[in-house]
GROMACS .gro file of C-alpha atoms in nm:
model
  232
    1UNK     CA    1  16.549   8.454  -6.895
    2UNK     CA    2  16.243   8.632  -7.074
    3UNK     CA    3  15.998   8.479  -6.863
    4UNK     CA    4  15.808   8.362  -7.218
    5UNK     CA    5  15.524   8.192  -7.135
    6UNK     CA    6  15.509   8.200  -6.756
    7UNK     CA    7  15.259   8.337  -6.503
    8UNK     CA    8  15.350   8.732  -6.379
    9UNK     CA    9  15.400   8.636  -6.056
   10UNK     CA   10  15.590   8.339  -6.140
   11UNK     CA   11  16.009   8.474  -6.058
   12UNK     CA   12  15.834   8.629  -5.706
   13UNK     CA   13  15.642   8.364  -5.598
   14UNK     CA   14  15.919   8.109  -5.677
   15UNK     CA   15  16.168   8.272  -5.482
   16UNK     CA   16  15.847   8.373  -5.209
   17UNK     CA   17  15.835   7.969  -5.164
   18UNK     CA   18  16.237   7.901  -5.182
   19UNK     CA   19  16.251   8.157  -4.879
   20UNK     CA   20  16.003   7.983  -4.710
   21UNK     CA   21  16.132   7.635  -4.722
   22UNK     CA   22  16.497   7.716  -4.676
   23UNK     CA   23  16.434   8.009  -4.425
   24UNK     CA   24  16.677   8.246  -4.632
   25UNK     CA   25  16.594   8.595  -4.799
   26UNK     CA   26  16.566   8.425  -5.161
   27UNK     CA   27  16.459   8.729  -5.402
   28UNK     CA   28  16.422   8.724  -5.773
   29UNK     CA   29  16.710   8.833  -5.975
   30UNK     CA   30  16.559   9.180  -6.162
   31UNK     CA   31  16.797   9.117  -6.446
   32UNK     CA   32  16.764   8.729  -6.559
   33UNK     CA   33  17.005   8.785  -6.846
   34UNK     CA   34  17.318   8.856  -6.580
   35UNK     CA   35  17.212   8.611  -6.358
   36UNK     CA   36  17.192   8.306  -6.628
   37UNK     CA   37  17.539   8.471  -6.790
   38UNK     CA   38  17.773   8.547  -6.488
   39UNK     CA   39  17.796   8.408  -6.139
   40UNK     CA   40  17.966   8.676  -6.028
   41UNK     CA   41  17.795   8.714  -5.709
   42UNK     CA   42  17.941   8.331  -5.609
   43UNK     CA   43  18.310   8.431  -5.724
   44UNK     CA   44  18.317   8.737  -5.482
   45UNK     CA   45  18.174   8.527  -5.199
   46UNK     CA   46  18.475   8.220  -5.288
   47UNK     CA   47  18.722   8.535  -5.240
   48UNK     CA   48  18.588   8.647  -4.908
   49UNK     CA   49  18.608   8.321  -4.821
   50UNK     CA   50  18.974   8.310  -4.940
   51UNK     CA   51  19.052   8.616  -4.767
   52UNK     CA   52  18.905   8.480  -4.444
   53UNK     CA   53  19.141   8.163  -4.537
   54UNK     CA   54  19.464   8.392  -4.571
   55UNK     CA   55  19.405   8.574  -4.222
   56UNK     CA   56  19.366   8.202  -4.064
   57UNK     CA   57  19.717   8.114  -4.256
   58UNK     CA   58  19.895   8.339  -4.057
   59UNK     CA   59  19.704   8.315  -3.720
   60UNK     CA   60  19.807   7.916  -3.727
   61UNK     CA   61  20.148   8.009  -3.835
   62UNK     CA   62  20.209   8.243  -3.586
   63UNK     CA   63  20.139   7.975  -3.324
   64UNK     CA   64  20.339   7.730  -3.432
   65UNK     CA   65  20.635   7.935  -3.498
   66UNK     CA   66  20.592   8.107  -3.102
   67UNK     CA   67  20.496   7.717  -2.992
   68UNK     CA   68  20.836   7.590  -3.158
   69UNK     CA   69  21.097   7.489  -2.857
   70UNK     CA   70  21.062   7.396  -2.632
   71UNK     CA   71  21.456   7.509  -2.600
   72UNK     CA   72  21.564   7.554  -2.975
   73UNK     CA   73  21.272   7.695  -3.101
   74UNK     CA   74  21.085   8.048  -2.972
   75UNK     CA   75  20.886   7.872  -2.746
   76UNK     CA   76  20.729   8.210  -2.618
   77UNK     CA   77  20.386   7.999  -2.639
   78UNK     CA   78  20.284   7.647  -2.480
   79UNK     CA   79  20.014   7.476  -2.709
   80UNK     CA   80  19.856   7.184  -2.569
   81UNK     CA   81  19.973   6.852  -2.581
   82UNK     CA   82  19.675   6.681  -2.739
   83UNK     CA   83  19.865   6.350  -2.884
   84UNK     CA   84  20.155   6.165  -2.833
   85UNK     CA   85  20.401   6.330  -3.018
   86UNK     CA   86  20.716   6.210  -3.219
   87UNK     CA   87  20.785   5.836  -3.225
   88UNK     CA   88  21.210   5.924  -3.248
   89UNK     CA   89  21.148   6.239  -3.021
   90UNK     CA   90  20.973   6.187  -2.665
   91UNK     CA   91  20.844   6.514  -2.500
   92UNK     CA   92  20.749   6.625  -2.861
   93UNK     CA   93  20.447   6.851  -2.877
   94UNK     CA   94  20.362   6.823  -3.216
   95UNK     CA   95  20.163   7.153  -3.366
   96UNK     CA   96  19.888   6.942  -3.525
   97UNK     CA   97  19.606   7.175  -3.533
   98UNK     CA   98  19.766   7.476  -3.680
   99UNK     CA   99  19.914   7.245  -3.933
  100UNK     CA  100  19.544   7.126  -3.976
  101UNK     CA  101  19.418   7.452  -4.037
  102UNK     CA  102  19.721   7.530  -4.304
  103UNK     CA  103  19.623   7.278  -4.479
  104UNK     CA  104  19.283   7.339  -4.509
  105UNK     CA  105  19.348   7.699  -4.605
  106UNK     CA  106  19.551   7.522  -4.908
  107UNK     CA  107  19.208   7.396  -5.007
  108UNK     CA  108  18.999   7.678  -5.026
  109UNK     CA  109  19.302   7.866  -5.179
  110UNK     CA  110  19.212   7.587  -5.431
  111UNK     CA  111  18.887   7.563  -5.437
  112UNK     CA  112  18.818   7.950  -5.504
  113UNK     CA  113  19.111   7.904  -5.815
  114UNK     CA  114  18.864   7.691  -5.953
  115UNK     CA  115  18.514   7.929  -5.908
  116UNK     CA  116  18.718   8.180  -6.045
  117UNK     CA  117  18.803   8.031  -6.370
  118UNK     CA  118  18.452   7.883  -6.375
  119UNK     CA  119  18.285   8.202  -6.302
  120UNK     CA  120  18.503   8.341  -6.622
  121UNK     CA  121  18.331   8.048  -6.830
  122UNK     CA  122  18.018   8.237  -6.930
  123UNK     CA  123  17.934   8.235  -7.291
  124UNK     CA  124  17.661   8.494  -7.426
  125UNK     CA  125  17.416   8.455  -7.208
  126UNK     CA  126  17.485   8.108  -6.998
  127UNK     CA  127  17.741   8.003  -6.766
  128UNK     CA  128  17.691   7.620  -6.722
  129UNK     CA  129  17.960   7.614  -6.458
  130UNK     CA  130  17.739   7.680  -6.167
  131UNK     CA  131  17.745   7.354  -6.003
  132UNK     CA  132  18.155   7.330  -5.960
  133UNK     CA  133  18.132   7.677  -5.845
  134UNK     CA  134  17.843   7.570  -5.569
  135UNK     CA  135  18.042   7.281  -5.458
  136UNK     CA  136  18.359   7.439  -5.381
  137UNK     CA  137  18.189   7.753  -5.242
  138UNK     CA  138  18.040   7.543  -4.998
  139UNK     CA  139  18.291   7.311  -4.908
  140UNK     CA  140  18.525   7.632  -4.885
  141UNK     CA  141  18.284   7.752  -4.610
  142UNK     CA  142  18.225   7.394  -4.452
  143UNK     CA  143  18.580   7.329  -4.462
  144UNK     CA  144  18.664   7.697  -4.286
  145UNK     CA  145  18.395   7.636  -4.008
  146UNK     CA  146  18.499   7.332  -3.899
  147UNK     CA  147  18.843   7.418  -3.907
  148UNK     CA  148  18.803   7.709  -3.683
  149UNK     CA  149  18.617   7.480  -3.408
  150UNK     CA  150  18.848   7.245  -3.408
  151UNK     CA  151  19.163   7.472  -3.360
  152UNK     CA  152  18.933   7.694  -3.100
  153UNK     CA  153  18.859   7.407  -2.945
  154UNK     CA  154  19.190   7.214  -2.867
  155UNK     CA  155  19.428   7.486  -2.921
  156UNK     CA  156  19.288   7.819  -2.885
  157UNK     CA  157  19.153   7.784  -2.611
  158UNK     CA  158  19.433   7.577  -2.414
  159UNK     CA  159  19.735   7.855  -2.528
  160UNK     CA  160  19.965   7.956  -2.229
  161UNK     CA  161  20.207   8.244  -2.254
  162UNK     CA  162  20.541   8.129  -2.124
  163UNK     CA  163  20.628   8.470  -1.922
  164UNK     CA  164  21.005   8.329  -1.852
  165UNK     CA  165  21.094   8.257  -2.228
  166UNK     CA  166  20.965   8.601  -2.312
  167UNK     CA  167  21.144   8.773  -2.024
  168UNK     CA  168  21.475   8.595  -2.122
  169UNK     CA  169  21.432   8.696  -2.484
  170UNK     CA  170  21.312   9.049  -2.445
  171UNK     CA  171  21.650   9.121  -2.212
  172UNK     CA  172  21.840   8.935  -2.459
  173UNK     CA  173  21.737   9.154  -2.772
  174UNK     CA  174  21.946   9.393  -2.866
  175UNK     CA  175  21.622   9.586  -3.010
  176UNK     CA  176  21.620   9.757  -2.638
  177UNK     CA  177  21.973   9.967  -2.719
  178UNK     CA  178  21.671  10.220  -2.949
  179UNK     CA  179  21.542  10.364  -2.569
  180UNK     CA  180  21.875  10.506  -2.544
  181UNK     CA  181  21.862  10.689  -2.855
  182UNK     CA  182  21.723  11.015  -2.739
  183UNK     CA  183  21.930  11.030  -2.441
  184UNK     CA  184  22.333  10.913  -2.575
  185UNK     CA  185  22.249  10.977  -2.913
  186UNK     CA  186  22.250  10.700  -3.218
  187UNK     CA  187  22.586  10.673  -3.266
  188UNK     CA  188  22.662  10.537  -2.904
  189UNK     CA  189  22.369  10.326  -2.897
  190UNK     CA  190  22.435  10.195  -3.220
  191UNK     CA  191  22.811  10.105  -3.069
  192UNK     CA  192  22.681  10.003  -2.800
  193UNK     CA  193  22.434   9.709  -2.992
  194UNK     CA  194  22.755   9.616  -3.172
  195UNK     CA  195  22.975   9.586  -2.872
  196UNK     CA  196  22.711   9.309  -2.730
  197UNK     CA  197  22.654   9.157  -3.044
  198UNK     CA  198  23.051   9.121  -3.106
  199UNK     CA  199  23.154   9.009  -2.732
  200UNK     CA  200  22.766   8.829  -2.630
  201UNK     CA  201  22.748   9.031  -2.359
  202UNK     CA  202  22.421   9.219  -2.270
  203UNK     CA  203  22.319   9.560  -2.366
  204UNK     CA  204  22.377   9.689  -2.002
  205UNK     CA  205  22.756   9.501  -1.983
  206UNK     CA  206  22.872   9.689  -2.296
  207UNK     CA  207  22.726  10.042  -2.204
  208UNK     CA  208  22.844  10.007  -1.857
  209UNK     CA  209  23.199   9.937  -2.002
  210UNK     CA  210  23.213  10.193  -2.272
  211UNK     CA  211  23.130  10.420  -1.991
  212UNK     CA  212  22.832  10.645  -2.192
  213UNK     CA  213  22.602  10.565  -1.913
  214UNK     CA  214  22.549  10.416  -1.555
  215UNK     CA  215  22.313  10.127  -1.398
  216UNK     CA  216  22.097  10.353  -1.280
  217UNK     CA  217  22.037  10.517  -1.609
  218UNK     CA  218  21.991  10.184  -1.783
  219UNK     CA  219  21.746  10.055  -1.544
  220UNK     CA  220  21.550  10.338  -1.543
  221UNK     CA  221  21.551  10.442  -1.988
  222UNK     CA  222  21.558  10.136  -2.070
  223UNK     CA  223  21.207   9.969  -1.966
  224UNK     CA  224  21.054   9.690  -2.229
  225UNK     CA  225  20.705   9.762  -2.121
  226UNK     CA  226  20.723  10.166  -2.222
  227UNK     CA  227  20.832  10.069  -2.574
  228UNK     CA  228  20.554   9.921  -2.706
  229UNK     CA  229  20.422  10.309  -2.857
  230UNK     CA  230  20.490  10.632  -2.911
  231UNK     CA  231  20.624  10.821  -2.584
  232UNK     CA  232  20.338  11.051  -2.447
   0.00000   0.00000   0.00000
């Protein structure tokens, strides 16, 4: 950490040679001390990497919750069928690669628990825990790239929207009855959701029959595609 006993140029030509062998910006640290005593450079790179791991969580979630069916489930998504599926349950498509990818986010939700306590291990002015806090990094990041190739590469990029599931479900949902708030007020809308709820009819059956509006009215305020945002 002092440099006792070594050349000037010694830190800069060291990390000059490191660059040059490994092709990466390798500098000298200007304050040995905090380099020796806390990793804590390595610990904030393990949580970007967990953050990164947390995103993926939910993207390979989402897809196998919308994959699930294919007439029980959501099943607003087709995945593709990459494997036989179930042995007890022919037809199966099995959602292997976002289950791969969970459980590799599990791991580097792991791994970066451990560089975290590790990078808390410095005493004085050494932290001998930089080797556990390497490895995990950099299986963490090994672990995350492959992960992402693999589920780009036979799932991602094989992901079909089924149109007709959506269309039944969006027509089903009584979510719709809110166009008809500014125009019947939220009272008879709300009445309106209830009425279908109670009797499983749809939205359009129950406001027809309460009489607060006609077809014509319903097709034309009530339109999926204009709800997605703010009216201009």
């Amino acid at each position: 950490g002092t440099g006792l006993n070594t050349h000037p140029d010694y830190a800069r030509r060291c990390a000059e040679v490191i660059g040059e062998y490994t092709g990466q910006p390798f500098v000298s640290a200007p304050n040995k001390f905090e380099a020796l005593a806390a990793h804590d450079a390595v610990a904030f790179a393990s949580g970007a990497l967990r953050t990164v791991a947390g995103s993926l969580m939910k993207i390979a979630n989402d897809v196998r919750w919308l994959a699930s069916g294919p007439r029980s489930g959501l099943g607003e998504l087709k995945i593709p069928e990459n494997e036989p599926g179930s042995s007890i349950m022919p037809g199966k498509v099995n959602p292997t690669q976002a289950e791969a990818m969970t459980m590799v986010v599990a791991q580097v939700y792991g791994n970066d628990a451990a560089v975290a306590f590790a990078g808390s291990q410095g005493n004085f002015e050494l932290n001998v825990y930089k080797p556990v806090m390497i490895h995990n990094l950099l299986e963490s990041a090994q672990l995350i790239a492959d992960a992402c190739h693999s589920f780009n590469d036979n799932c991602a990029v094989g992901l079909e929207v089924n149109n007709d599931r959506i269309t039944e479900l969006v027509q089903k949902s009584l979510m719709l009855v809110t166009a008809l708030n500014n125009h019947i007020g939220y009272d008879k809308a709300a009445e309106i959701a209830k009425k279908a709820y109670k009797e499983g009819s749809t939205l359009k059956e129950a406001a027809l029959a309460l009489g607060y509006l006609t077809s014509d009215q319903f097709d034309q305020w009530v339109v999926p595609s204009k709800m997605t945002g703010p009216k201009s």
